[in-house]
């Protein structure tokens, strides 16, 4: 059986809304043409409370998929919710969709609409031509709860069929930052394939001697080195135990590191302009991030470096990071370390937030929701009101 693995589509992602939609669509449509089933390890949506137009966008994508080639069928289901389709599109909620236990998350909505099968804390068996594949899923939970969740659920493979374990967490080997992150050897044994979401770049590793695959997001979200790779999805062949990566058309990202030692702002501005022109020759509509480091020439200020060079050109997106400049912007060693450890700013901020909460002896059942509320771009008074509500909840 050929199984496509598509992850972290982040439909509704505000910064690159049309990219998120177009690239999710391309991945789903291409996957449905070349595979017998599709599995999705989380973050279909960018929010746990997507607006109706975002839900409609996602529903439209699944509703209009060319499913004729998706020839496997769901033949058994044992999970938290009912299921309303036999089509082999199997998903779990990710951290962006996670809600309190028992509450309806957006993946439940897609499930109710008969568009996907939610295997959060449960299992589906799909079948094609007599071959059976079992997919056991654990939706994203707060990192510090993942071990206890595994202990409680005790996922075990079934005899005589191909078993996939699908989850949505950080793993310590990739982000050696918090002991809350599960280690690969702690994942349940005996499965034939391990599939993880959450991490937004492509990863191919081994777990208990079997393939451990993370396809990465289909949309750019983090503007860091690893996201310069092409986006896409895996297709795993359960008969041959092999996989391939199918690239999709995606807006390309260029992370340009500039050492600016002893230069004046004018020279740097000119260098950035030239670089933008060079990249535009290579790639239409690029996203370019300049990462500046070092010291400016004595007597000059960081503020005179253009924050948005080439700003009249609406086809490109340019971001200038000055946080590694030595003078001017205040350096925060911890943040620098977090970034160089290849953790997303959001994950890093969240770990700091959770460790500060712990230090203060404040036990919250769902610190991640509070973090998301506090870091949302809503009006300040709304943020405060929601934060207070959530703490008193
Ligand atoms: Mn994600």
XYZ file of C-alpha atoms and ligand atoms in Angstrom:
394
model
C 0.000 0.000 0.000
C 1.233 3.523 -0.754
C 0.618 5.937 2.068
C 1.136 9.686 1.714
C 2.181 11.553 4.846
C 1.276 15.247 4.815
C 1.753 17.395 7.886
C 1.371 20.849 9.369
C -0.645 22.502 6.608
C -1.599 25.337 8.968
C -4.626 26.369 6.956
C -5.578 29.904 7.990
C -1.990 30.886 8.896
C -2.341 34.640 8.751
C 1.099 35.705 7.668
C 1.064 33.608 4.497
C -2.641 32.853 4.220
C -2.797 32.230 0.479
C 0.447 30.223 0.507
C -0.917 28.024 3.303
C -4.068 27.325 1.322
C -2.445 26.846 -2.091
C 0.348 24.625 -0.775
C -2.018 22.494 1.349
C -4.170 22.072 -1.722
C -1.264 21.083 -3.920
C 0.015 18.567 -1.384
C -3.417 16.973 -0.874
C -4.265 16.821 -4.569
C -0.868 15.411 -5.594
C -0.910 12.909 -2.734
C -4.366 11.668 -3.611
C -3.192 10.944 -7.157
C -0.128 8.910 -6.192
C -1.163 7.067 -3.041
C -3.791 4.674 -1.697
C -4.268 6.537 1.582
C -3.274 9.805 3.252
C -2.264 10.233 6.869
C -1.936 13.642 8.532
C 0.012 13.939 11.818
C -1.517 17.203 13.006
C -1.878 20.941 12.481
C -4.246 20.856 9.526
C -5.394 24.194 10.941
C -3.346 27.009 12.385
C -5.809 27.602 15.228
C -7.868 25.669 17.715
C -10.750 28.091 17.054
C -10.588 28.715 13.309
C -13.069 31.212 11.895
C -15.886 29.855 9.725
C -14.196 31.046 6.522
C -11.042 29.131 7.446
C -13.068 26.016 8.297
C -14.812 26.421 4.946
C -11.461 26.688 3.180
C -10.309 23.422 4.726
C -13.619 21.659 4.139
C -13.550 22.785 0.513
C -10.068 21.333 0.056
C -11.065 17.913 1.369
C -14.524 17.956 -0.250
C -13.053 18.626 -3.703
C -10.143 16.214 -3.531
C -9.927 13.816 -6.468
C -10.346 10.684 -4.347
C -10.791 8.072 -7.105
C -7.210 6.833 -6.678
C -7.357 6.686 -2.891
C -8.285 3.062 -3.099
C -7.798 1.836 0.470
C -10.875 1.792 2.733
C -11.330 2.192 6.463
C -12.537 -1.208 7.637
C -12.260 -0.835 11.408
C -12.189 2.086 13.788
C -11.708 2.242 17.500
C -11.353 5.793 18.787
C -12.757 8.602 20.908
C -15.318 9.756 18.344
C -17.515 8.233 15.716
C -16.399 8.172 12.162
C -18.489 8.990 9.091
C -16.419 7.980 6.097
C -14.551 4.967 4.807
C -12.214 7.175 2.784
C -8.633 6.605 3.909
C -7.745 10.118 5.078
C -6.570 9.613 8.628
C -5.665 12.530 10.888
C -4.894 13.614 14.426
C -5.097 17.115 15.919
C -1.779 18.891 16.429
C -0.752 21.369 19.078
C -2.355 24.231 17.166
C -5.716 22.456 17.231
C -5.527 20.989 20.700
C -8.375 21.688 23.093
C -9.210 20.405 26.543
C -10.059 16.681 26.672
C -13.599 16.095 25.459
C -13.977 19.487 23.726
C -14.578 19.580 19.989
C -11.461 20.515 18.043
C -11.368 21.469 14.368
C -10.300 17.955 13.325
C -13.479 16.685 14.995
C -15.413 19.072 12.723
C -13.774 17.583 9.625
C -14.552 14.141 11.052
C -18.221 15.003 11.620
C -18.397 16.264 8.049
C -17.178 12.841 6.908
C -13.998 14.271 5.408
C -11.322 12.665 7.593
C -11.061 9.981 10.264
C -9.696 11.238 13.576
C -7.500 8.604 15.250
C -6.524 10.709 18.261
C -5.999 8.180 21.087
C -7.364 5.465 18.882
C -6.815 3.355 15.832
C -8.108 2.865 12.327
C -7.446 -0.112 10.095
C -7.410 0.487 6.368
C -7.433 -2.207 3.722
C -6.608 -2.538 0.060
C -6.555 -5.796 -1.934
C -6.431 -7.816 1.264
C -3.511 -5.858 2.732
C -4.311 -4.254 6.082
C -2.573 -1.301 7.704
C -3.319 -0.115 11.240
C -2.735 3.514 12.183
C -2.551 4.307 15.884
C -2.687 8.044 16.659
C -1.894 10.268 19.608
C -2.840 13.917 19.007
C -0.552 16.696 20.235
C -0.469 17.182 24.002
C 1.630 19.493 26.194
C 5.180 18.121 26.060
C 5.315 17.408 29.798
C 2.156 15.276 29.503
C 3.251 13.105 26.597
C 5.001 10.393 28.620
C 2.021 9.935 30.949
C -0.301 9.912 27.931
C 1.743 7.104 26.358
C 1.770 5.193 29.645
C -1.981 5.520 29.985
C -2.794 4.556 26.386
C -0.055 1.946 26.027
C -0.246 1.830 22.203
C 0.495 -1.651 20.927
C 0.792 -2.978 17.387
C -1.650 -5.579 16.074
C -0.451 -8.968 14.894
C -0.334 -9.770 11.210
C -0.654 -6.292 9.714
C 1.505 -3.253 9.031
C 1.392 -0.911 12.048
C 1.938 2.846 11.979
C 2.378 4.978 15.094
C 1.433 8.620 14.397
C 1.916 11.500 16.853
C 2.619 15.215 17.076
C 5.364 16.181 19.558
C 8.896 17.500 19.818
C 11.539 14.814 20.156
C 14.663 15.314 22.222
C 17.073 14.025 19.571
C 15.975 16.834 17.245
C 15.479 19.525 19.889
C 17.853 18.712 22.754
C 16.451 21.477 24.864
C 13.973 20.219 27.411
C 13.830 16.931 29.275
C 10.069 17.071 28.762
C 10.649 16.183 25.108
C 10.270 12.473 24.527
C 13.316 10.501 23.456
C 12.936 8.343 20.370
C 13.710 5.157 22.326
C 10.735 5.910 24.631
C 8.242 5.627 21.775
C 6.149 2.446 21.844
C 7.913 -0.578 20.413
C 6.834 -2.949 17.689
C 5.436 -0.560 15.058
C 6.590 -0.758 11.448
C 6.643 2.978 10.819
C 6.755 6.051 13.072
C 5.276 9.324 11.807
C 5.545 12.642 13.610
C 4.299 16.163 12.898
C 5.021 19.407 14.760
C 8.540 19.899 13.437
C 8.373 22.009 10.308
C 11.321 20.688 8.369
C 11.716 17.279 6.790
C 13.336 14.595 8.989
C 14.235 10.973 8.177
C 15.510 8.934 11.124
C 15.128 5.494 12.678
C 13.129 4.419 15.716
C 13.540 0.876 17.127
C 15.144 -0.031 13.781
C 12.187 1.205 11.698
C 11.691 4.402 9.690
C 10.796 7.513 11.640
C 9.524 10.200 9.272
C 8.548 13.842 9.672
C 7.462 15.442 6.399
C 7.657 19.023 7.750
C 5.084 21.718 7.123
C 3.678 22.464 3.689
C 3.910 26.198 4.385
C 6.824 28.284 5.560
C 6.337 29.447 9.128
C 9.612 29.868 10.914
C 12.057 31.739 8.686
C 15.069 29.722 9.782
C 17.815 27.884 7.906
C 16.084 24.497 7.752
C 13.063 26.010 6.001
C 15.115 26.819 2.907
C 14.544 23.220 1.777
C 11.671 22.439 -0.540
C 8.280 21.655 1.022
C 6.341 18.506 0.273
C 5.159 15.140 1.560
C 6.379 11.569 1.911
C 4.960 8.558 0.144
C 5.687 5.346 2.061
C 5.422 1.970 0.355
C 4.442 -0.674 2.928
C 5.308 -3.522 0.535
C 8.874 -2.405 -0.085
C 9.531 -0.542 3.193
C 10.757 2.425 1.157
C 9.740 6.042 0.942
C 10.167 9.019 -1.338
C 9.708 12.735 -0.819
C 7.426 14.499 -3.282
C 8.175 18.189 -3.517
C 5.346 20.684 -4.014
C 5.518 24.140 -5.549
C 6.151 26.456 -2.652
C 7.321 29.969 -2.214
C 11.088 29.809 -1.704
C 12.806 31.165 1.354
C 16.338 32.560 1.425
C 18.081 33.132 4.738
C 21.008 35.454 4.002
C 23.639 35.854 6.715
C 25.593 39.090 6.527
C 28.633 39.860 8.667
C 28.689 43.611 8.897
C 31.910 44.186 10.788
C 33.142 47.763 10.454
C 30.625 48.737 7.763
C 28.377 51.776 7.603
C 24.571 51.417 7.354
C 24.630 52.736 3.771
C 26.943 49.963 2.633
C 24.764 47.342 4.292
C 21.620 48.779 2.721
C 23.297 48.600 -0.668
C 24.455 45.020 -0.117
C 20.906 43.998 0.816
C 19.462 45.721 -2.270
C 21.939 43.944 -4.548
C 21.202 40.621 -2.894
C 17.438 41.111 -3.357
C 17.921 41.845 -7.054
C 20.129 38.756 -7.432
C 17.608 36.471 -5.669
C 14.680 37.894 -7.654
C 16.476 36.785 -10.793
C 16.533 33.217 -9.450
C 13.067 33.003 -7.963
C 9.774 34.762 -8.450
C 8.084 36.002 -5.243
C 10.762 34.946 -2.774
C 10.777 35.385 0.987
C 14.137 36.780 2.062
C 15.458 37.154 5.565
C 18.686 39.009 6.260
C 20.400 37.925 9.438
C 22.884 40.635 10.356
C 25.687 40.021 12.834
C 28.736 41.846 14.107
C 29.513 45.507 14.887
C 28.771 48.546 12.779
C 31.537 51.032 12.086
C 32.114 53.200 15.167
C 29.719 56.119 15.477
C 26.859 54.570 13.435
C 23.529 53.242 14.685
C 21.573 50.090 13.933
C 18.477 52.147 13.376
C 20.003 53.483 10.142
C 19.973 50.017 8.639
C 16.863 49.634 6.499
C 14.271 47.400 8.207
C 12.375 46.781 4.989
C 14.676 47.203 1.997
C 13.115 47.228 -1.478
C 9.801 48.073 0.179
C 7.896 49.194 -2.896
C 8.105 45.730 -4.384
C 4.960 43.946 -3.216
C 5.916 40.620 -4.783
C 8.611 39.805 -2.300
C 8.693 39.566 1.462
C 11.803 40.823 3.198
C 12.631 40.673 6.870
C 15.773 42.089 8.461
C 16.899 40.545 11.732
C 19.146 42.831 13.773
C 19.080 40.767 16.951
C 22.615 39.461 16.437
C 24.136 42.909 16.114
C 26.443 43.649 18.995
C 25.639 47.281 19.598
C 22.188 48.801 19.852
C 19.717 45.968 20.311
C 20.036 44.306 23.680
C 21.331 40.751 23.439
C 19.614 38.002 25.284
C 21.989 35.074 25.550
C 19.261 32.554 26.308
C 17.255 33.528 23.258
C 20.367 33.364 21.075
C 21.057 29.864 22.355
C 17.479 28.809 21.793
C 17.593 30.021 18.223
C 20.928 28.382 17.493
C 19.538 25.123 18.905
C 17.116 25.272 16.006
C 13.972 25.692 18.089
C 11.148 27.813 16.825
C 10.646 31.097 18.648
C 7.211 29.895 19.700
C 8.531 26.649 21.216
C 11.348 28.498 22.877
C 9.043 31.154 24.334
C 6.702 28.451 25.534
C 9.453 26.537 27.376
C 10.583 29.733 29.099
C 6.971 30.518 30.012
C 6.307 27.025 31.382
C 9.539 26.940 33.383
C 8.743 30.377 34.896
C 5.263 29.131 35.811
C 6.819 26.094 37.490
C 9.321 28.279 39.368
C 6.474 30.373 40.702
C 4.672 27.231 41.879
C 1.706 27.999 39.654
C 0.123 24.804 38.376
C -2.030 25.332 35.284
C -3.644 22.405 33.540
C -3.153 23.987 30.135
C -0.283 26.497 30.122
C -0.018 26.304 26.334
C -3.471 27.789 25.812
C -2.555 30.657 28.127
C 0.708 31.142 26.257
C -1.186 31.280 22.968
C -3.625 33.811 24.378
C -0.826 35.994 25.725
C 1.124 35.853 22.478
C -1.861 36.497 20.218
C -1.993 39.695 18.239
C -5.425 40.623 19.521
C -5.991 43.977 21.267
C -4.297 44.206 24.671
C -7.545 44.451 26.646
C -8.933 41.378 24.840
C -5.746 39.452 25.519
C -5.883 40.318 29.217
C -9.555 39.449 29.537
C -9.082 36.082 27.795
C -5.979 35.343 29.865
C -7.817 36.037 33.133
C -10.800 33.967 31.964
C -8.562 31.060 31.070
C -6.750 31.106 34.435
C -10.026 31.253 36.362
C -11.607 28.596 34.188
Mn 2.822 22.897 13.233
